[in-house]
Coordinates of C-alpha atoms and ligand atoms in Angstrom, one line a residue:
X1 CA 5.2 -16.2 5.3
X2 CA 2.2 -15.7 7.6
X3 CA 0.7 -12.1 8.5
X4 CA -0.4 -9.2 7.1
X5 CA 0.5 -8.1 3.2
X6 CA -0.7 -5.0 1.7
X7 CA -1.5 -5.1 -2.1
X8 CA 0.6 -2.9 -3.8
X9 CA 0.1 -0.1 -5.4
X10 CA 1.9 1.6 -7.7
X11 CA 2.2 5.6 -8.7
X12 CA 2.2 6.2 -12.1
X13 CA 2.3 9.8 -13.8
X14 CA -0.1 11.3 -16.0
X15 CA 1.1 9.4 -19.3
X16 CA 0.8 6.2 -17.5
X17 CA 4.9 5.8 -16.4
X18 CA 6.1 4.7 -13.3
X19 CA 7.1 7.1 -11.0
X20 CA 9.9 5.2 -9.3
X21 CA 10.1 7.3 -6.4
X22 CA 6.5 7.5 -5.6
X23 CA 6.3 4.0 -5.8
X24 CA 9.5 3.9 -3.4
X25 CA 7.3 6.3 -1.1
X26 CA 4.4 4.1 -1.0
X27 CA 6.6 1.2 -0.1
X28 CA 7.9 3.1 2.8
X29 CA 4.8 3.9 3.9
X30 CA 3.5 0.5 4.1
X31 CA 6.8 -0.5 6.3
X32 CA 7.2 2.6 8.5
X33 CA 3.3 3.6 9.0
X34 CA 1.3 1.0 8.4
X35 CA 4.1 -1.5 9.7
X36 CA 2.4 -4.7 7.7
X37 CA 4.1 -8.2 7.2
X38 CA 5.2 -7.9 4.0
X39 CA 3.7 -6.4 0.2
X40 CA 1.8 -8.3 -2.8
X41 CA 3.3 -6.8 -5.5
X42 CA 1.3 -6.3 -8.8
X43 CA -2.0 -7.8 -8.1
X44 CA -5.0 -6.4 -8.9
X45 CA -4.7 -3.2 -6.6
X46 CA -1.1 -2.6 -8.9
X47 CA -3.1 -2.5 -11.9
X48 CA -0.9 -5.5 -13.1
X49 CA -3.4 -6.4 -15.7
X50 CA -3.2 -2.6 -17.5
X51 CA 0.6 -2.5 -17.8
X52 CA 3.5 -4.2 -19.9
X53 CA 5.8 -7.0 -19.1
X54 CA 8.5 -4.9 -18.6
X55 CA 6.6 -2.5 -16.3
X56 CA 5.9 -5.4 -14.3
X57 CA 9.6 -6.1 -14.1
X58 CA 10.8 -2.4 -13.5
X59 CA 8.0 -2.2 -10.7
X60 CA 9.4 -5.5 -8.9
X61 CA 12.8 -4.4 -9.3
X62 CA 12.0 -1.0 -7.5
X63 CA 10.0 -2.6 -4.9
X64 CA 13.1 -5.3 -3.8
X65 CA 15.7 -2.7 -4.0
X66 CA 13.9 -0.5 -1.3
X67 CA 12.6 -3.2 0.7
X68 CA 15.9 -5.0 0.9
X69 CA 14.8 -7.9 3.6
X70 CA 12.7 -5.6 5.7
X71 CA 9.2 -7.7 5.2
X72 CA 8.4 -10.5 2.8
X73 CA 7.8 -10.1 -1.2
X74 CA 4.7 -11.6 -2.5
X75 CA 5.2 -11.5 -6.3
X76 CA 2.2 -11.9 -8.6
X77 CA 3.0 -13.2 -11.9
X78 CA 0.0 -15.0 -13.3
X79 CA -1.2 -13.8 -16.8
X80 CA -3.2 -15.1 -19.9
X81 CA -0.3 -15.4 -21.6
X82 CA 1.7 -18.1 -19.4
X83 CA 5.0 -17.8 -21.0
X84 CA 5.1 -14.1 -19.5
X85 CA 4.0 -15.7 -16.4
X86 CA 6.8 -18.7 -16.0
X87 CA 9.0 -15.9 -17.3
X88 CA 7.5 -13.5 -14.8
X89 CA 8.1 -16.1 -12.5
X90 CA 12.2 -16.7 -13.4
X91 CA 12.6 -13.0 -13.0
X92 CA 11.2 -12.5 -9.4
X93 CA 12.7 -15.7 -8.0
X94 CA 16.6 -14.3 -9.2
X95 CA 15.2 -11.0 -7.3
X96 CA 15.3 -12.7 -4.3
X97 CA 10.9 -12.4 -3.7
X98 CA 9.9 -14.9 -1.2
X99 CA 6.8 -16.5 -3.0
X100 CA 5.5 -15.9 -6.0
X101 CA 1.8 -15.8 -6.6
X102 CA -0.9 -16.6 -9.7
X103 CA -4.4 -15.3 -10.5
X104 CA -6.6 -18.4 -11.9
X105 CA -6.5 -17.9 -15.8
X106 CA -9.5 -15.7 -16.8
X107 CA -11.7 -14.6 -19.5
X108 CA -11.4 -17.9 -21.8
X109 CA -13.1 -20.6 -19.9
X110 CA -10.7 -23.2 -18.9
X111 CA -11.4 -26.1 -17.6
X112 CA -9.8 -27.5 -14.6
X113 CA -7.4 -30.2 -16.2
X114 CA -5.8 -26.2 -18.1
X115 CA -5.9 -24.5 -15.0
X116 CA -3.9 -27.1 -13.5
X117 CA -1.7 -27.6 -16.5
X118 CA -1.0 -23.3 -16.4
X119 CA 0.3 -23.5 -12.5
X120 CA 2.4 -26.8 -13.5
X121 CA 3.7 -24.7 -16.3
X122 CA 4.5 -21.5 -14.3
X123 CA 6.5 -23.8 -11.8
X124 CA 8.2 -25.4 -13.9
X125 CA 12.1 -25.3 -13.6
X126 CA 11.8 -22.5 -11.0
X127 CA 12.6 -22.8 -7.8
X128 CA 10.2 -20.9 -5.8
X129 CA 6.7 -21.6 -3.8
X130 CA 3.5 -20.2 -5.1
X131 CA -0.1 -18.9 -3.6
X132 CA -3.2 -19.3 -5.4
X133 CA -4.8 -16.1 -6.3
X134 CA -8.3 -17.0 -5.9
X135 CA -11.1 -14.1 -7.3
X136 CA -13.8 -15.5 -8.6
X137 CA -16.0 -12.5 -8.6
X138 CA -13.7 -10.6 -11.3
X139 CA -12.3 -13.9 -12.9
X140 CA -15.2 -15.9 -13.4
X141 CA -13.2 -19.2 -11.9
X142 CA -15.1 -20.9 -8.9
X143 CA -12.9 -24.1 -7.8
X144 CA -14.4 -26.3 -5.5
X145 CA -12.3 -28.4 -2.2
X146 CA -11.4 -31.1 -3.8
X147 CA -10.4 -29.2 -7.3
X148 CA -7.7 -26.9 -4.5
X149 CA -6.7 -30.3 -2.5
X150 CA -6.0 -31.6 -6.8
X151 CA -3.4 -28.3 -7.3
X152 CA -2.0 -28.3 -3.7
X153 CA -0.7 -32.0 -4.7
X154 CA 2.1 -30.1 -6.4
X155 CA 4.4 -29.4 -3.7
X156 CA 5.4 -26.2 -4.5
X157 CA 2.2 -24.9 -4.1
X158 CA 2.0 -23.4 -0.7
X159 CA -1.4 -21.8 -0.1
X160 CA -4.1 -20.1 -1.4
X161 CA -4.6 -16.0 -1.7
X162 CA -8.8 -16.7 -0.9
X163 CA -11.0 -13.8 -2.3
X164 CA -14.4 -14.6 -1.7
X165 CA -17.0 -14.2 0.4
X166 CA -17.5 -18.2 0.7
X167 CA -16.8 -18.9 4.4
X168 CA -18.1 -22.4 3.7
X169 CA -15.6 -23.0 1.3
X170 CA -12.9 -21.2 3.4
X171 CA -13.8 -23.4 6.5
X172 CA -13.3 -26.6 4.4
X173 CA -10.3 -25.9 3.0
X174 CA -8.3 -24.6 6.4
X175 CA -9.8 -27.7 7.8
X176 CA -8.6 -30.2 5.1
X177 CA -5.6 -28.2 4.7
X178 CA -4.0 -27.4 7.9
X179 CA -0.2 -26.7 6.2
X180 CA -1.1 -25.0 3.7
X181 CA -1.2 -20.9 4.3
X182 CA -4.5 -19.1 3.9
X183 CA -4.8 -15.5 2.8
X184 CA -7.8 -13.7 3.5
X185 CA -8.6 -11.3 0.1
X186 CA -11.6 -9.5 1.4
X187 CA -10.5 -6.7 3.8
X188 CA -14.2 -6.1 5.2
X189 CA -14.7 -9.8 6.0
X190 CA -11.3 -10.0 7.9
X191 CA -12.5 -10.4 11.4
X192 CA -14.7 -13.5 9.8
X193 CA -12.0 -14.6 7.8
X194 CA -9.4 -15.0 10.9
X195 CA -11.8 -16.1 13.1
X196 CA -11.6 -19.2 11.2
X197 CA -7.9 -19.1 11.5
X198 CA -6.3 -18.1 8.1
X199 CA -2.8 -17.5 8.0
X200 CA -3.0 -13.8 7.1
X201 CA -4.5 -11.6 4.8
X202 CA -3.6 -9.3 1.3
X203 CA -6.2 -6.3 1.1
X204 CA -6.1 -3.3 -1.5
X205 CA -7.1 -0.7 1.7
X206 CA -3.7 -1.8 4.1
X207 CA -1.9 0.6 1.7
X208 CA -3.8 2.9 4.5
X209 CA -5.9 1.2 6.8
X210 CA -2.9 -1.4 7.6
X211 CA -2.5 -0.7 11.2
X212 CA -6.4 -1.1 11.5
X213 CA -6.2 -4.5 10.1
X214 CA -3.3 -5.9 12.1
X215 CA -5.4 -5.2 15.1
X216 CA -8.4 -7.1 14.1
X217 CA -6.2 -10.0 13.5
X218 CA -4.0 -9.9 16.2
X219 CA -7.2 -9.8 18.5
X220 CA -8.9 -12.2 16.8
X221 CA -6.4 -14.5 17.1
X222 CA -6.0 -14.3 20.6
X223 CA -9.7 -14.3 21.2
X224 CA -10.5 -11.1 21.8
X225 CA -13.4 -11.2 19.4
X226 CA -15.4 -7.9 20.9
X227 CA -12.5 -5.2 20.7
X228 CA -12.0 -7.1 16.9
X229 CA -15.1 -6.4 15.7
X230 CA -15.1 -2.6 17.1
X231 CA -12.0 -2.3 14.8
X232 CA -13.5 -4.1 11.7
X233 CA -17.2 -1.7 12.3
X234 CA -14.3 1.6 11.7
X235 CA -13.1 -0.4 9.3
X236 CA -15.7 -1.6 7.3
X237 CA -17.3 2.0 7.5
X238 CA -13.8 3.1 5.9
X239 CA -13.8 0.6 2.9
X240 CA -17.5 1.4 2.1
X241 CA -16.8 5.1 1.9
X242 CA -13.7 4.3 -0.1
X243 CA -15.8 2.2 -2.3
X244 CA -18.2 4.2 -3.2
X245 CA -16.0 7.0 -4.0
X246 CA -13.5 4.9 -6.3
X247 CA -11.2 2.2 -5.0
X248 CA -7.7 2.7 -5.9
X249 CA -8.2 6.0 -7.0
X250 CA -9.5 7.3 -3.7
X251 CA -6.9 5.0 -2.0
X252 CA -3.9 6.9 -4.0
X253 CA -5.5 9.9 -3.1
X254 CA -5.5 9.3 0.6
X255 CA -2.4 8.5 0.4
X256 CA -1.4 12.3 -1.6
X257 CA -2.9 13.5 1.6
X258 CA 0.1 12.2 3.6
X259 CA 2.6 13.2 1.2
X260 CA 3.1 10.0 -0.4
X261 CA 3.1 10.7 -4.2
X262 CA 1.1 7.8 -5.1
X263 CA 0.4 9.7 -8.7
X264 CA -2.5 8.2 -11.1
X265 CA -4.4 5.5 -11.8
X266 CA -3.8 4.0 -15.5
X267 CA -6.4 4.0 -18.1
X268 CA -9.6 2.7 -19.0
X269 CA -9.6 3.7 -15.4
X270 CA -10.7 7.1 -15.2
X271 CA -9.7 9.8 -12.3
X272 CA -11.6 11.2 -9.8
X273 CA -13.5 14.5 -10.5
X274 CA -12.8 17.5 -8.5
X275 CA -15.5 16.6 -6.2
X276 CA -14.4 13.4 -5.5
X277 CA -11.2 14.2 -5.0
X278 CA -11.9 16.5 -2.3
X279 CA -14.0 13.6 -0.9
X280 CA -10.8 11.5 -0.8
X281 CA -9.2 14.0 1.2
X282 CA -12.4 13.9 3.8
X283 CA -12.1 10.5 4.4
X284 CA -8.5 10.6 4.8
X285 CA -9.0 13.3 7.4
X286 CA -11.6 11.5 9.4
X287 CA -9.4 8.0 9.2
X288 CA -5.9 8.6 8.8
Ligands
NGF301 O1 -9.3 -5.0 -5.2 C1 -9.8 -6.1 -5.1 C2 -10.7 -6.5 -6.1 N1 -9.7 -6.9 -4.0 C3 -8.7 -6.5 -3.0 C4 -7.7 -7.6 -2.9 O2 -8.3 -8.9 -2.7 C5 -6.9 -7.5 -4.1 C6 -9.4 -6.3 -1.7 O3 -8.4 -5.8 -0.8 C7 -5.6 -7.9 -4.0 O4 -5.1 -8.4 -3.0 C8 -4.7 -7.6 -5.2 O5 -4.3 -6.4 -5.4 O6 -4.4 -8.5 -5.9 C9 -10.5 -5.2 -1.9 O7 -10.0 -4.1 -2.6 C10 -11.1 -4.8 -0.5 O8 -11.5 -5.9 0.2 C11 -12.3 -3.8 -0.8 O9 -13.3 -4.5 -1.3 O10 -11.8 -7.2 -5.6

């Protein structure tokens, strides 16, 4: 399960559908171009949180029948409702998905003692392993070393997907933690993040900067810290034009530009305006 996995994204039309076959395209493309480990599916770069439970299940449906066994399926099932999630959870493990995967439960504030209680839940009765999805900066949820050393008790939980720019924290936990799998989140702190030796990483911009990021880790991993951080400087110069022009929706765009039909983003989020939209196409032209 270690290396490189690119957070999904997923096409959808104007209305807000799937497109199936845009989606297939975009799967491709992370395989065949950007040649990464394996693919998160439905995480925050799928826009898991905007869709319906049976979106999510007709999106990791599509995504196993294409990728077959080619790379490794990350699924992410965690919701505030946690029934969807342990039934989320049933679903992708009769798929065949290698590892499912949980954001913390957001917006109510839980205490530790229910956000334990929710990943005990979820893995109840299923046979599968599960990543934390750690984000505190959109979920509000900050757990501490000994509060991730309390859930990794459980057996099946395997690792943590770490989103955060506490390298503190990070060096803590792979410390106290050697067997546990550590997933770098941020994709312009991924030279700092291997450097303390995670397991791999999940990043929103692999969908187009994937071959980018297999060389910084790669090269940081076999010491080669100098060439790595020439990589992550294109890189990070990349992310921050990317950012500042709209995250997924410049990402999709990008991808338009190499005639992957990665469609819309869904609402509240809004589209590009003509002017960023040809701005997309810039940076794909300067980075792809
Ligand atoms: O998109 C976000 C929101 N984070 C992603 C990634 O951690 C999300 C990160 O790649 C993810 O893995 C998922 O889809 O669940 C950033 O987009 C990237 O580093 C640019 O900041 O924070």
């Amino acid at each position: 399960m270690k290396g490189l996995y690119t957070a999904l994204m997923c096409s959808f039309d104007e209305q807000g559908n799937i497109n199936e076959q845009g989606l297939r395209e975009i799967v491709r493309y992370n395989i065949e171009v950007s040649e990464v480990d394996g693919l998160y599916v439905n995480g925050s770069t799928g826009e898991n949180f905007l869709i319906s439970t049976e979106q999510k299940k007709q999106i990791f449906e599509i995504v196993k029948d294409e990728v077959g066994d080619r790379v490794k399926l990350m699924a992410q099932v965690g919701s505030l409702n946690v029934d969807e999630a342990a039934e989320l959870a049933q679903f992708v493990t009769n798929l065949g998905y290698d590892a499912i995967s949980a954001v913390t439960p957001f917006y109510y504030k839980f205490d530790f003692e229910e956000i334990k209680d929710y990943y005990n839940t979820i893995l109840e009765g299923v046979d599968t392993k599960l990543i934390i999805y750690s984000i505190p900066a959109l979920t509000g949820v900050s757990m501490n070393l000994e509060q991730f050393g309390e859930l990794f008790e459980n057996e099946k939980i395997i690792g943590v997907k770490f989103t955060a720019p506490d390298f503190y924290l990070l060096e803590r936990l792979r410390h106290a933690y050697p067997d546990k799998l550590i997933y770098s989140g941020f994709d312009e702190m991924l030279l700092s993040a291997s450097v303390l030796n995670v397991d791999g990483a999940i990043g929103s911009t692999f969908n187009v900067n994937g071959k980018r990021a297999k060389q910084i880790f790669t090269l940081a991993q076999s010491g080669r810290i100098d060439e790595a951080r020439e990589i992550q400087k294109v890189t990070n110069d990349l992310i921050s034009e990317i950012l500042e022009n709209g995250l997924y929706q410049t990402i999709k765009e990008m991808l338009e530009t190499q005639g992957v039909h990665a469609g819309y983003v869904r609402k509240p989020m809004k589209r590009l305006s003509e002017e960023k939209l040809l701005k997309a196409r810039s940076i794909a032209e300067k980075y792809l």
